[in-house]
């Protein structure tokens, strides 16, 4: 049996995840500006509360995406090492 991993594709996927993480973090920053320009105090309070909730949700999502990207990259590197050792005829410890 032979198993190969497209490390380039996996690394590209991890880069995509990291990019998405950055985009989500950018949205967290935008949440604080949602109530800007509103004049009705009740609306400002409601939109501010909604923005806080959205930011609270988006922040861990961004962190999870970054963590997943890191794990995917590490996995690709590990698979590359295993494949190289197998090609070289070495055993994996």
PDB file of C-alpha atoms in Angstrom:
ATOM      1  CA  UNK A   1       0.000   0.000   0.000  1.00  0.00           C
ATOM      2  CA  UNK A   2       1.221   3.485  -0.822  1.00  0.00           C
ATOM      3  CA  UNK A   3      -0.055   6.699   0.709  1.00  0.00           C
ATOM      4  CA  UNK A   4       0.888  10.101  -0.635  1.00  0.00           C
ATOM      5  CA  UNK A   5      -0.176  13.527   0.497  1.00  0.00           C
ATOM      6  CA  UNK A   6      -0.344  16.566  -1.743  1.00  0.00           C
ATOM      7  CA  UNK A   7       1.646  18.711   0.656  1.00  0.00           C
ATOM      8  CA  UNK A   8       1.483  21.708  -1.666  1.00  0.00           C
ATOM      9  CA  UNK A   9      -2.307  21.494  -1.702  1.00  0.00           C
ATOM     10  CA  UNK A  10      -2.440  21.047   2.058  1.00  0.00           C
ATOM     11  CA  UNK A  11      -0.159  24.040   2.593  1.00  0.00           C
ATOM     12  CA  UNK A  12      -2.295  26.088   0.211  1.00  0.00           C
ATOM     13  CA  UNK A  13      -5.396  25.100   2.175  1.00  0.00           C
ATOM     14  CA  UNK A  14      -3.721  26.140   5.429  1.00  0.00           C
ATOM     15  CA  UNK A  15      -2.830  29.501   3.896  1.00  0.00           C
ATOM     16  CA  UNK A  16      -6.462  29.909   2.876  1.00  0.00           C
ATOM     17  CA  UNK A  17      -7.550  29.170   6.452  1.00  0.00           C
ATOM     18  CA  UNK A  18      -5.064  31.693   7.831  1.00  0.00           C
ATOM     19  CA  UNK A  19      -6.320  34.305   5.350  1.00  0.00           C
ATOM     20  CA  UNK A  20      -9.888  33.643   6.445  1.00  0.00           C
ATOM     21  CA  UNK A  21      -8.792  34.028  10.041  1.00  0.00           C
ATOM     22  CA  UNK A  22      -7.406  37.473   9.217  1.00  0.00           C
ATOM     23  CA  UNK A  23     -10.634  38.420   7.458  1.00  0.00           C
ATOM     24  CA  UNK A  24     -12.703  37.336  10.456  1.00  0.00           C
ATOM     25  CA  UNK A  25     -10.470  39.327  12.819  1.00  0.00           C
ATOM     26  CA  UNK A  26     -10.999  42.331  10.548  1.00  0.00           C
ATOM     27  CA  UNK A  27     -14.735  41.907  10.990  1.00  0.00           C
ATOM     28  CA  UNK A  28     -14.268  41.936  14.756  1.00  0.00           C
ATOM     29  CA  UNK A  29     -12.700  45.378  14.399  1.00  0.00           C
ATOM     30  CA  UNK A  30     -15.611  46.557  12.239  1.00  0.00           C
ATOM     31  CA  UNK A  31     -18.165  45.465  14.852  1.00  0.00           C
ATOM     32  CA  UNK A  32     -17.172  48.311  17.137  1.00  0.00           C
ATOM     33  CA  UNK A  33     -17.999  50.836  14.424  1.00  0.00           C
ATOM     34  CA  UNK A  34     -21.516  49.537  13.743  1.00  0.00           C
ATOM     35  CA  UNK A  35     -23.340  52.032  15.987  1.00  0.00           C
ATOM     36  CA  UNK A  36     -21.333  54.983  14.596  1.00  0.00           C
ATOM     37  CA  UNK A  37     -23.519  57.599  12.965  1.00  0.00           C
ATOM     38  CA  UNK A  38     -26.744  56.443  14.606  1.00  0.00           C
ATOM     39  CA  UNK A  39     -28.717  59.109  16.421  1.00  0.00           C
ATOM     40  CA  UNK A  40     -31.447  57.270  18.296  1.00  0.00           C
ATOM     41  CA  UNK A  41     -30.013  56.294  21.715  1.00  0.00           C
ATOM     42  CA  UNK A  42     -32.080  53.109  21.853  1.00  0.00           C
ATOM     43  CA  UNK A  43     -30.881  52.066  18.428  1.00  0.00           C
ATOM     44  CA  UNK A  44     -27.283  52.889  19.364  1.00  0.00           C
ATOM     45  CA  UNK A  45     -27.592  50.697  22.467  1.00  0.00           C
ATOM     46  CA  UNK A  46     -29.212  47.817  20.566  1.00  0.00           C
ATOM     47  CA  UNK A  47     -26.726  47.910  17.687  1.00  0.00           C
ATOM     48  CA  UNK A  48     -23.862  48.248  20.162  1.00  0.00           C
ATOM     49  CA  UNK A  49     -25.054  45.161  22.048  1.00  0.00           C
ATOM     50  CA  UNK A  50     -25.420  43.239  18.787  1.00  0.00           C
ATOM     51  CA  UNK A  51     -21.939  44.341  17.720  1.00  0.00           C
ATOM     52  CA  UNK A  52     -20.508  43.125  21.037  1.00  0.00           C
ATOM     53  CA  UNK A  53     -22.148  39.724  20.618  1.00  0.00           C
ATOM     54  CA  UNK A  54     -20.936  39.452  17.016  1.00  0.00           C
ATOM     55  CA  UNK A  55     -17.394  40.381  18.062  1.00  0.00           C
ATOM     56  CA  UNK A  56     -17.514  37.850  20.902  1.00  0.00           C
ATOM     57  CA  UNK A  57     -18.457  35.121  18.399  1.00  0.00           C
ATOM     58  CA  UNK A  58     -16.083  36.160  15.622  1.00  0.00           C
ATOM     59  CA  UNK A  59     -12.990  36.361  17.819  1.00  0.00           C
ATOM     60  CA  UNK A  60     -12.885  32.663  18.808  1.00  0.00           C
ATOM     61  CA  UNK A  61     -13.835  31.659  15.246  1.00  0.00           C
ATOM     62  CA  UNK A  62     -10.793  33.561  13.961  1.00  0.00           C
ATOM     63  CA  UNK A  63      -8.583  31.961  16.596  1.00  0.00           C
ATOM     64  CA  UNK A  64      -9.922  28.498  15.730  1.00  0.00           C
ATOM     65  CA  UNK A  65      -9.210  29.080  12.033  1.00  0.00           C
ATOM     66  CA  UNK A  66      -5.662  30.158  12.813  1.00  0.00           C
ATOM     67  CA  UNK A  67      -5.148  27.132  15.078  1.00  0.00           C
ATOM     68  CA  UNK A  68      -6.536  24.828  12.398  1.00  0.00           C
ATOM     69  CA  UNK A  69      -4.253  26.410   9.782  1.00  0.00           C
ATOM     70  CA  UNK A  70      -1.265  25.831  12.061  1.00  0.00           C
ATOM     71  CA  UNK A  71      -2.212  22.189  12.632  1.00  0.00           C
ATOM     72  CA  UNK A  72      -2.767  21.614   8.907  1.00  0.00           C
ATOM     73  CA  UNK A  73       0.670  23.080   8.115  1.00  0.00           C
ATOM     74  CA  UNK A  74       2.310  20.936  10.798  1.00  0.00           C
ATOM     75  CA  UNK A  75       0.585  17.841   9.447  1.00  0.00           C
ATOM     76  CA  UNK A  76       1.771  18.551   5.916  1.00  0.00           C
ATOM     77  CA  UNK A  77       5.346  18.966   7.108  1.00  0.00           C
ATOM     78  CA  UNK A  78       5.135  15.708   9.083  1.00  0.00           C
ATOM     79  CA  UNK A  79       3.773  13.812   6.069  1.00  0.00           C
ATOM     80  CA  UNK A  80       6.597  15.214   3.928  1.00  0.00           C
ATOM     81  CA  UNK A  81       9.155  13.962   6.447  1.00  0.00           C
ATOM     82  CA  UNK A  82       7.574  10.517   6.607  1.00  0.00           C
ATOM     83  CA  UNK A  83       7.435  10.231   2.817  1.00  0.00           C
ATOM     84  CA  UNK A  84      11.052  11.356   2.508  1.00  0.00           C
ATOM     85  CA  UNK A  85      12.247   8.823   5.084  1.00  0.00           C
ATOM     86  CA  UNK A  86      10.312   6.071   3.360  1.00  0.00           C
ATOM     87  CA  UNK A  87      11.804   7.053  -0.006  1.00  0.00           C
ATOM     88  CA  UNK A  88      15.252   7.028   1.605  1.00  0.00           C
ATOM     89  CA  UNK A  89      14.571   3.535   2.972  1.00  0.00           C
ATOM     90  CA  UNK A  90      14.658   4.642   6.570  1.00  0.00           C
ATOM     91  CA  UNK A  91      12.233   3.578   9.236  1.00  0.00           C
ATOM     92  CA  UNK A  92      10.143   6.054  11.150  1.00  0.00           C
ATOM     93  CA  UNK A  93      10.933   6.165  14.862  1.00  0.00           C
TER      94      UNK A  93
END
